[in-house]
Short mmCIF file of C-alpha atoms in Angstrom, two decimals:
data_model
loop_
_atom_site.label_atom_id
_atom_site.label_comp_id
_atom_site.label_asym_id
_atom_site.label_seq_id
_atom_site.Cartn_x
_atom_site.Cartn_y
_atom_site.Cartn_z
CA MET A 1 178.10 227.96 207.02
CA SER A 2 179.42 229.23 210.35
CA GLU A 3 181.36 227.47 212.49
CA PRO A 4 179.93 225.58 215.81
CA ALA A 5 180.87 227.04 219.02
CA PRO A 6 184.17 226.34 220.48
CA TRP A 7 182.65 223.74 223.05
CA ARG A 8 179.82 222.13 220.48
CA ARG A 9 183.25 220.31 218.74
CA PRO A 10 183.44 217.26 218.67
CA THR A 11 185.82 215.80 221.43
CA HIS A 12 187.79 213.81 219.17
CA GLU A 13 188.90 216.55 216.71
CA GLY A 14 190.75 219.30 217.00
CA ALA A 15 194.65 220.21 217.97
CA ASP A 16 193.77 220.66 221.67
CA SER A 17 192.27 216.84 222.11
CA PRO A 18 193.64 214.78 223.65
CA TYR A 19 192.42 212.12 221.08
CA ARG A 20 194.16 213.83 218.61
CA ASP A 21 197.12 211.49 217.60
CA ALA A 22 194.59 208.04 218.80
CA GLY A 23 193.44 205.63 216.10
CA GLU A 24 190.22 204.39 214.54
CA VAL A 25 187.88 202.89 216.84
CA ALA A 26 188.11 198.86 216.35
CA PRO A 27 184.60 198.08 214.87
CA ALA A 28 182.65 195.41 217.54
CA PRO A 29 182.36 192.20 217.36
CA SER A 30 179.59 190.24 216.05
CA TYR A 31 177.15 189.94 218.52
CA ARG A 32 174.31 186.81 219.82
CA THR A 33 171.85 188.88 221.41
CA LEU A 34 171.95 192.74 220.19
CA THR A 35 173.66 194.34 217.60
CA TYR A 36 175.70 197.53 217.81
CA GLU A 37 176.40 200.41 215.49
CA VAL A 38 177.81 204.02 216.39
CA ASP A 39 175.60 207.29 214.71
CA GLY A 40 177.31 210.32 215.01
CA ARG A 41 177.27 210.62 218.88
CA VAL A 42 175.15 207.99 219.51
CA ALA A 43 175.91 204.38 220.06
CA ARG A 44 173.38 202.28 219.56
CA LEU A 45 172.85 198.96 221.18
CA THR A 46 169.61 197.05 220.22
CA PHE A 47 168.44 192.92 221.25
CA ASP A 48 168.37 191.33 218.55
CA ARG A 49 166.31 187.98 218.84
CA PRO A 50 163.07 189.44 218.28
CA GLU A 51 161.62 185.50 217.94
CA GLN A 52 162.03 184.89 221.12
CA GLY A 53 160.70 188.23 222.61
CA ASN A 54 164.40 189.24 223.10
CA SER A 55 164.64 187.38 226.00
CA ILE A 56 167.84 186.52 228.39
CA THR A 57 170.68 184.35 227.84
CA PRO A 58 173.66 184.02 229.49
CA ASP A 59 175.57 186.08 226.59
CA THR A 60 172.71 188.97 227.28
CA PRO A 61 174.85 190.63 230.34
CA ALA A 62 178.21 189.48 228.75
CA GLU A 63 177.45 190.99 225.61
CA LEU A 64 175.81 194.39 227.18
CA ALA A 65 178.99 194.80 229.34
CA ASP A 66 181.32 194.28 226.35
CA ALA A 67 179.10 196.79 224.31
CA VAL A 68 178.74 199.63 227.20
CA GLU A 69 182.12 199.58 227.66
CA ARG A 70 183.37 200.14 223.70
CA ALA A 71 180.70 202.90 223.50
CA ASP A 72 182.14 204.69 226.76
CA LEU A 73 185.90 204.83 225.72
CA ASP A 74 184.78 205.36 222.29
CA PRO A 75 185.39 209.65 222.25
CA ARG A 76 183.18 209.94 219.62
CA VAL A 77 180.35 208.67 221.62
CA HIS A 78 178.51 210.90 223.84
CA VAL A 79 174.99 208.51 224.79
CA ILE A 80 174.22 204.84 224.79
CA VAL A 81 171.01 205.01 223.82
CA LEU A 82 169.00 200.62 224.10
CA SER A 83 166.27 199.09 222.25
CA GLY A 84 164.91 196.21 220.87
CA ARG A 85 163.88 194.46 217.61
CA GLY A 86 160.05 193.49 217.22
CA LYS A 87 157.25 192.84 219.16
CA GLY A 88 159.13 194.29 222.59
CA PHE A 89 162.06 195.48 224.32
CA CYS A 90 162.58 192.41 226.39
CA GLY A 91 160.08 189.41 227.84
CA GLY A 92 162.44 188.48 230.57
CA TYR A 93 165.12 185.67 231.04
CA ASP A 94 164.56 182.58 228.17
CA LEU A 95 162.60 179.90 230.60
CA ALA A 96 160.53 178.86 227.70
CA ALA A 97 162.42 175.40 227.40
CA SER A 98 162.12 174.38 231.40
CA ALA A 99 161.71 176.18 234.81
CA GLU A 100 165.59 176.27 234.96
CA GLY A 101 166.48 176.87 231.42
CA LEU A 102 169.65 178.58 232.41
CA MET A 103 171.03 175.70 233.66
CA GLU A 104 171.64 174.27 229.98
CA GLY A 105 175.16 175.20 229.54
CA GLY A 106 176.25 178.92 228.89
CA LEU A 107 177.15 179.73 232.18
CA ASP A 108 180.99 180.53 231.38
CA ARG A 109 179.87 183.27 229.59
CA LEU A 110 178.64 185.16 232.51
CA ASP A 111 182.27 186.35 233.76
CA HIS A 112 183.20 189.15 232.09
CA ARG A 113 186.69 189.06 233.63
CA VAL A 114 189.68 189.74 231.30
CA GLY A 115 191.75 186.75 229.45
CA PRO A 116 191.20 182.89 230.62
CA VAL A 117 189.51 181.81 233.45
CA PRO A 118 189.26 178.42 234.78
CA ARG A 119 184.91 177.69 234.81
CA GLU A 120 184.77 173.92 235.14
CA GLY A 121 184.02 173.08 238.69
CA THR A 122 183.09 176.95 239.39
CA VAL A 123 179.95 178.69 239.88
CA LEU A 124 180.07 178.79 236.41
CA ASP A 125 180.10 174.65 235.67
CA ALA A 126 176.59 174.05 234.55
CA SER A 127 177.12 170.70 236.11
CA VAL A 128 177.74 172.35 238.90
CA GLN A 129 174.16 174.63 238.68
CA MET A 130 172.42 171.58 237.77
CA HIS A 131 173.69 170.03 241.01
CA ASN A 132 172.88 172.80 243.42
CA HIS A 133 169.17 173.14 241.48
CA ASP A 134 168.24 169.47 242.52
CA PRO A 135 165.37 169.57 244.73
CA ALA A 136 166.76 166.38 246.03
CA GLY A 137 169.44 167.67 246.88
CA THR A 138 171.21 170.74 249.34
CA TRP A 139 170.61 173.77 247.69
CA ASP A 140 173.69 176.53 248.80
CA PRO A 141 172.27 179.35 248.07
CA MET A 142 176.09 181.55 247.77
CA VAL A 143 177.04 179.41 244.95
CA ASP A 144 173.37 180.39 243.88
CA TYR A 145 174.11 184.35 244.10
CA ALA A 146 177.56 183.74 243.13
CA MET A 147 175.99 182.76 238.81
CA MET A 148 173.10 184.98 239.67
CA SER A 149 174.37 188.12 240.87
CA ARG A 150 176.78 188.10 237.39
CA PHE A 151 173.54 188.95 235.01
CA THR A 152 173.09 191.89 237.60
CA ARG A 153 177.03 193.10 237.17
CA GLY A 154 176.30 193.09 233.42
CA PHE A 155 173.34 194.90 233.59
CA ALA A 156 174.14 197.16 235.69
CA SER A 157 177.13 198.28 233.28
CA LEU A 158 174.33 200.84 232.35
CA LEU A 159 174.46 202.13 235.44
CA HIS A 160 177.75 202.60 236.34
CA ALA A 161 178.92 203.30 232.37
CA ASN A 162 181.09 207.14 232.50
CA LYS A 163 178.14 207.95 229.94
CA PRO A 164 174.61 208.78 229.88
CA THR A 165 172.10 205.46 229.03
CA VAL A 166 168.98 205.56 227.85
CA ALA A 167 165.95 202.98 227.50
CA SER A 168 163.72 203.50 224.37
CA ILE A 169 160.51 200.55 225.24
CA HIS A 170 157.95 199.38 223.00
CA GLY A 171 155.66 196.58 223.94
CA PHE A 172 156.68 194.60 226.45
CA CYS A 173 159.65 194.97 229.50
CA VAL A 174 158.88 192.14 232.38
CA ALA A 175 160.59 190.43 234.45
CA GLY A 176 164.38 190.22 233.89
CA GLY A 177 163.52 192.75 230.97
CA THR A 178 163.02 195.15 233.81
CA ASP A 179 166.52 194.06 235.43
CA ILE A 180 168.00 195.61 232.20
CA ALA A 181 166.07 198.52 231.64
CA LEU A 182 165.98 200.53 235.62
CA HIS A 183 169.91 200.30 235.17
CA CYS A 184 169.40 202.89 232.58
CA ASP A 185 169.87 206.75 233.23
CA GLN A 186 166.98 207.26 231.07
CA ILE A 187 163.59 205.79 229.63
CA VAL A 188 161.12 206.67 226.68
CA ILE A 189 158.33 204.51 227.00
CA ALA A 190 155.06 203.92 224.45
CA ALA A 191 151.58 204.70 225.97
CA ASP A 192 150.21 201.30 225.72
CA ALA A 193 153.42 199.21 226.56
CA LYS A 194 153.86 197.01 229.34
CA ILE A 195 155.94 196.44 232.60
CA GLY A 196 156.44 195.42 235.60
CA TYR A 197 158.07 192.16 237.05
CA PRO A 198 155.24 189.20 237.33
CA PRO A 199 157.64 186.47 239.14
CA THR A 200 157.09 188.34 242.41
CA ARG A 201 153.64 186.04 242.32
CA VAL A 202 155.90 182.73 242.65
CA TRP A 203 159.42 181.72 241.41
CA GLY A 204 161.00 185.63 241.46
CA VAL A 205 162.53 188.57 243.55
CA PRO A 206 163.42 191.73 240.63
CA SER A 207 167.60 191.18 241.45
CA ALA A 208 168.07 194.60 240.23
CA GLY A 209 166.80 196.00 243.63
CA LEU A 210 165.76 199.81 241.86
CA TRP A 211 162.32 199.13 242.32
CA ALA A 212 162.72 201.15 245.54
CA HIS A 213 165.15 203.85 244.10
CA ARG A 214 162.83 204.49 241.11
CA LEU A 215 159.51 205.02 242.03
CA GLY A 216 159.93 205.13 246.26
CA ASP A 217 158.53 202.79 248.78
CA GLN A 218 154.50 202.70 248.55
CA ARG A 219 154.67 202.73 244.32
CA ALA A 220 157.30 200.20 244.85
CA LYS A 221 155.70 197.83 247.45
CA ARG A 222 152.02 198.62 245.19
CA LEU A 223 153.29 196.40 242.07
CA LEU A 224 155.75 194.05 243.89
CA LEU A 225 153.08 192.99 245.69
CA THR A 226 151.09 192.03 243.37
CA GLY A 227 153.27 191.46 240.00
CA ASP A 228 151.22 194.04 238.50
CA THR A 229 152.37 195.56 235.74
CA LEU A 230 151.95 199.47 234.35
CA THR A 231 151.23 200.88 231.03
CA GLY A 232 153.42 203.05 229.78
CA ARG A 233 152.10 206.25 230.18
CA GLU A 234 151.25 205.30 234.08
CA ALA A 235 154.99 204.66 234.27
CA ALA A 236 155.23 208.14 233.32
CA GLU A 237 152.97 208.85 235.29
CA TRP A 238 154.35 207.29 238.34
CA GLY A 239 157.94 208.68 237.56
CA LEU A 240 159.08 205.27 236.47
CA ALA A 241 159.49 206.88 232.57
CA ILE A 242 160.45 210.40 231.57
CA GLU A 243 158.27 210.41 228.45
CA ALA A 244 155.45 207.98 227.56
CA PRO A 245 154.71 209.25 223.91
CA GLU A 246 151.58 207.32 221.41
CA PRO A 247 154.40 204.43 219.87
CA GLU A 248 153.98 205.56 216.70
CA ARG A 249 155.98 209.22 217.90
CA LEU A 250 158.43 206.88 220.51
CA ALA A 251 161.40 206.37 217.76
CA GLU A 252 160.72 210.93 217.11
CA ARG A 253 160.28 211.48 221.10
CA THR A 254 163.52 209.08 221.57
CA GLU A 255 165.53 210.89 218.91
CA ALA A 256 164.42 214.35 220.49
CA LEU A 257 165.82 213.81 224.29
CA VAL A 258 168.98 212.13 222.82
CA ARG A 259 169.83 214.59 220.55
CA ARG A 260 169.22 217.29 223.29
CA ILE A 261 171.70 214.60 225.43
CA ALA A 262 174.33 214.40 222.73
CA ALA A 263 174.94 218.12 221.67
CA MET A 264 176.33 218.37 225.72
CA PRO A 265 179.90 218.07 225.81
CA LEU A 266 181.47 214.80 226.66
CA ASN A 267 182.91 216.22 230.29
CA GLN A 268 179.83 217.80 231.24
CA LEU A 269 177.90 214.99 230.59
CA ILE A 270 179.87 212.97 232.35
CA MET A 271 180.72 214.90 235.33
CA THR A 272 176.88 215.41 235.72
CA LYS A 273 175.77 211.64 235.83
CA LEU A 274 178.81 211.10 238.25
CA ALA A 275 177.38 213.86 240.58
CA LEU A 276 173.96 212.18 240.53
CA ASN A 277 174.88 209.01 240.72
CA SER A 278 176.57 210.21 243.67
CA ALA A 279 173.49 210.77 245.18
CA LEU A 280 171.14 207.32 244.01
CA LEU A 281 174.53 204.80 245.47
CA ALA A 282 174.14 206.79 247.86
CA GLN A 283 170.72 204.93 248.90
CA GLY A 284 171.97 201.57 249.08
CA VAL A 285 171.60 200.53 245.30
CA GLN A 286 174.00 198.15 245.96
CA ASN A 287 173.47 196.73 249.15
CA SER A 288 169.50 196.46 247.90
CA GLN A 289 171.08 193.92 244.74
CA MET A 290 172.83 191.48 246.63
CA ILE A 291 169.71 191.10 249.17
CA SER A 292 167.61 190.81 246.29
CA THR A 293 169.55 188.19 244.55
CA VAL A 294 169.86 186.86 247.38
CA PHE A 295 166.68 186.51 247.74
CA ASP A 296 165.62 185.57 244.35
CA GLY A 297 167.49 182.43 244.45
CA ILE A 298 165.14 181.39 247.91
CA SER A 299 162.02 182.30 246.03
CA ARG A 300 163.03 179.56 243.72
CA HIS A 301 163.45 177.06 246.41
CA THR A 302 160.44 177.17 248.60
CA ARG A 303 157.57 174.76 248.19
CA GLU A 304 155.54 177.40 246.38
CA GLY A 305 158.58 177.68 244.18
CA TYR A 306 159.32 174.21 243.46
CA ALA A 307 155.82 173.68 242.30
CA PHE A 308 156.02 175.59 240.21
CA GLN A 309 159.07 174.38 238.56
CA GLN A 310 157.52 170.95 238.73
CA ARG A 311 154.04 172.41 236.73
CA ALA A 312 156.26 173.99 234.30
CA ALA A 313 158.36 170.87 233.85
CA GLU A 314 154.84 168.97 233.24
CA ALA A 315 152.73 171.18 230.90
CA GLY A 316 155.34 173.75 229.81
CA PHE A 317 156.89 177.54 230.96
CA ARG A 318 153.83 178.70 228.95
CA GLN A 319 151.27 177.04 230.97
CA ALA A 320 152.88 177.27 233.85
CA VAL A 321 153.06 181.32 233.66
CA ARG A 322 149.47 182.10 232.22
CA GLU A 323 147.94 179.76 235.65
CA ARG A 324 149.95 181.99 237.36
CA ASP A 325 149.02 184.88 235.92
CA GLY A 326 145.26 183.51 235.64
CA ALA A 327 142.79 183.86 239.40
CA PRO A 328 142.77 186.72 241.33
CA TYR A 329 144.92 188.15 238.84
CA ASP A 330 143.62 187.39 235.23
CA ASP A 331 146.31 189.73 233.56
CA ALA A 332 145.05 191.19 230.38
CA GLY A 333 147.00 191.57 226.58
CA PRO A 334 150.44 193.59 227.02
CA ALA A 335 148.92 196.72 226.25
CA THR A 336 146.84 196.54 229.12
CA SER A 337 147.61 197.70 232.82
CA ASN A 338 146.16 195.69 235.81
CA VAL A 339 146.96 198.61 237.96
CA THR A 340 144.02 201.14 237.44
CA ASP A 341 142.08 198.27 236.97
CA ARG A 342 142.94 196.94 240.94
CA GLY A 343 144.49 199.83 242.65
#
């Protein structure tokens, strides 16, 4: 067998590699919300709460950021792939217990800084957030923003990683799940999957602030002014995803793309991503995220937002969502779009 071309050699191998004297990469920790493995030149991050629809908890952004950084620093890895186990990619924030489920503790894990960080009495103190979300009290939007922006900061690690990131989506990617997926450099989605942000109908604004940057003004507004969703096939047609294979071919088509990316020299991948990201960031992504995160907090503290929260407390969050998505929307099952039906 002939030797590979010199530009195809593994980055960490060879007498002329800057990593030649480096030791073995330490194994990844055991995460609560996802698994991490390195397969050749590919780091595979997989959301692993299938019974909860891989819903987002305070652990998710911190663990995702940690796993992305781990892959970004590993000289063996050329590309990072994100997917989900179970019936779907990610069903959004874990709010089934209550419309303020995030306030039940665990907020301390949102701080991504290294070393001991004081949390009691800060915006990461659950009691602070509970008091700030009391409808009978005064809501401070910046206390809310300081907490919620840390979720987006964790998700944005996918965009700001030096190495390319690919989302492989099946089943559903809705609400907060899109805040994660839209930060990836490439999206491959099953043709029958469902993607969108229904919470814009009440009690939510997508804090990632990426929809207009990914879709353009009119198409982003078409989705977010209605809360409608796209099928994976429509997402590819609209330019939100790069490909929408039939569900049985999703893994195959994702691997085909990943294999082609991974064959590139690592430094070429980093330079290319940095160059292309410079154009995206020049559009004002960070400003969009700041504004969207502030408005997301406001949407939960309007008359309508409080009414939705109260209904969720009375009837359960799932029932409140069913009522939110009823007439005039009448959303169908997870494999059905309501854009072509109502567009």
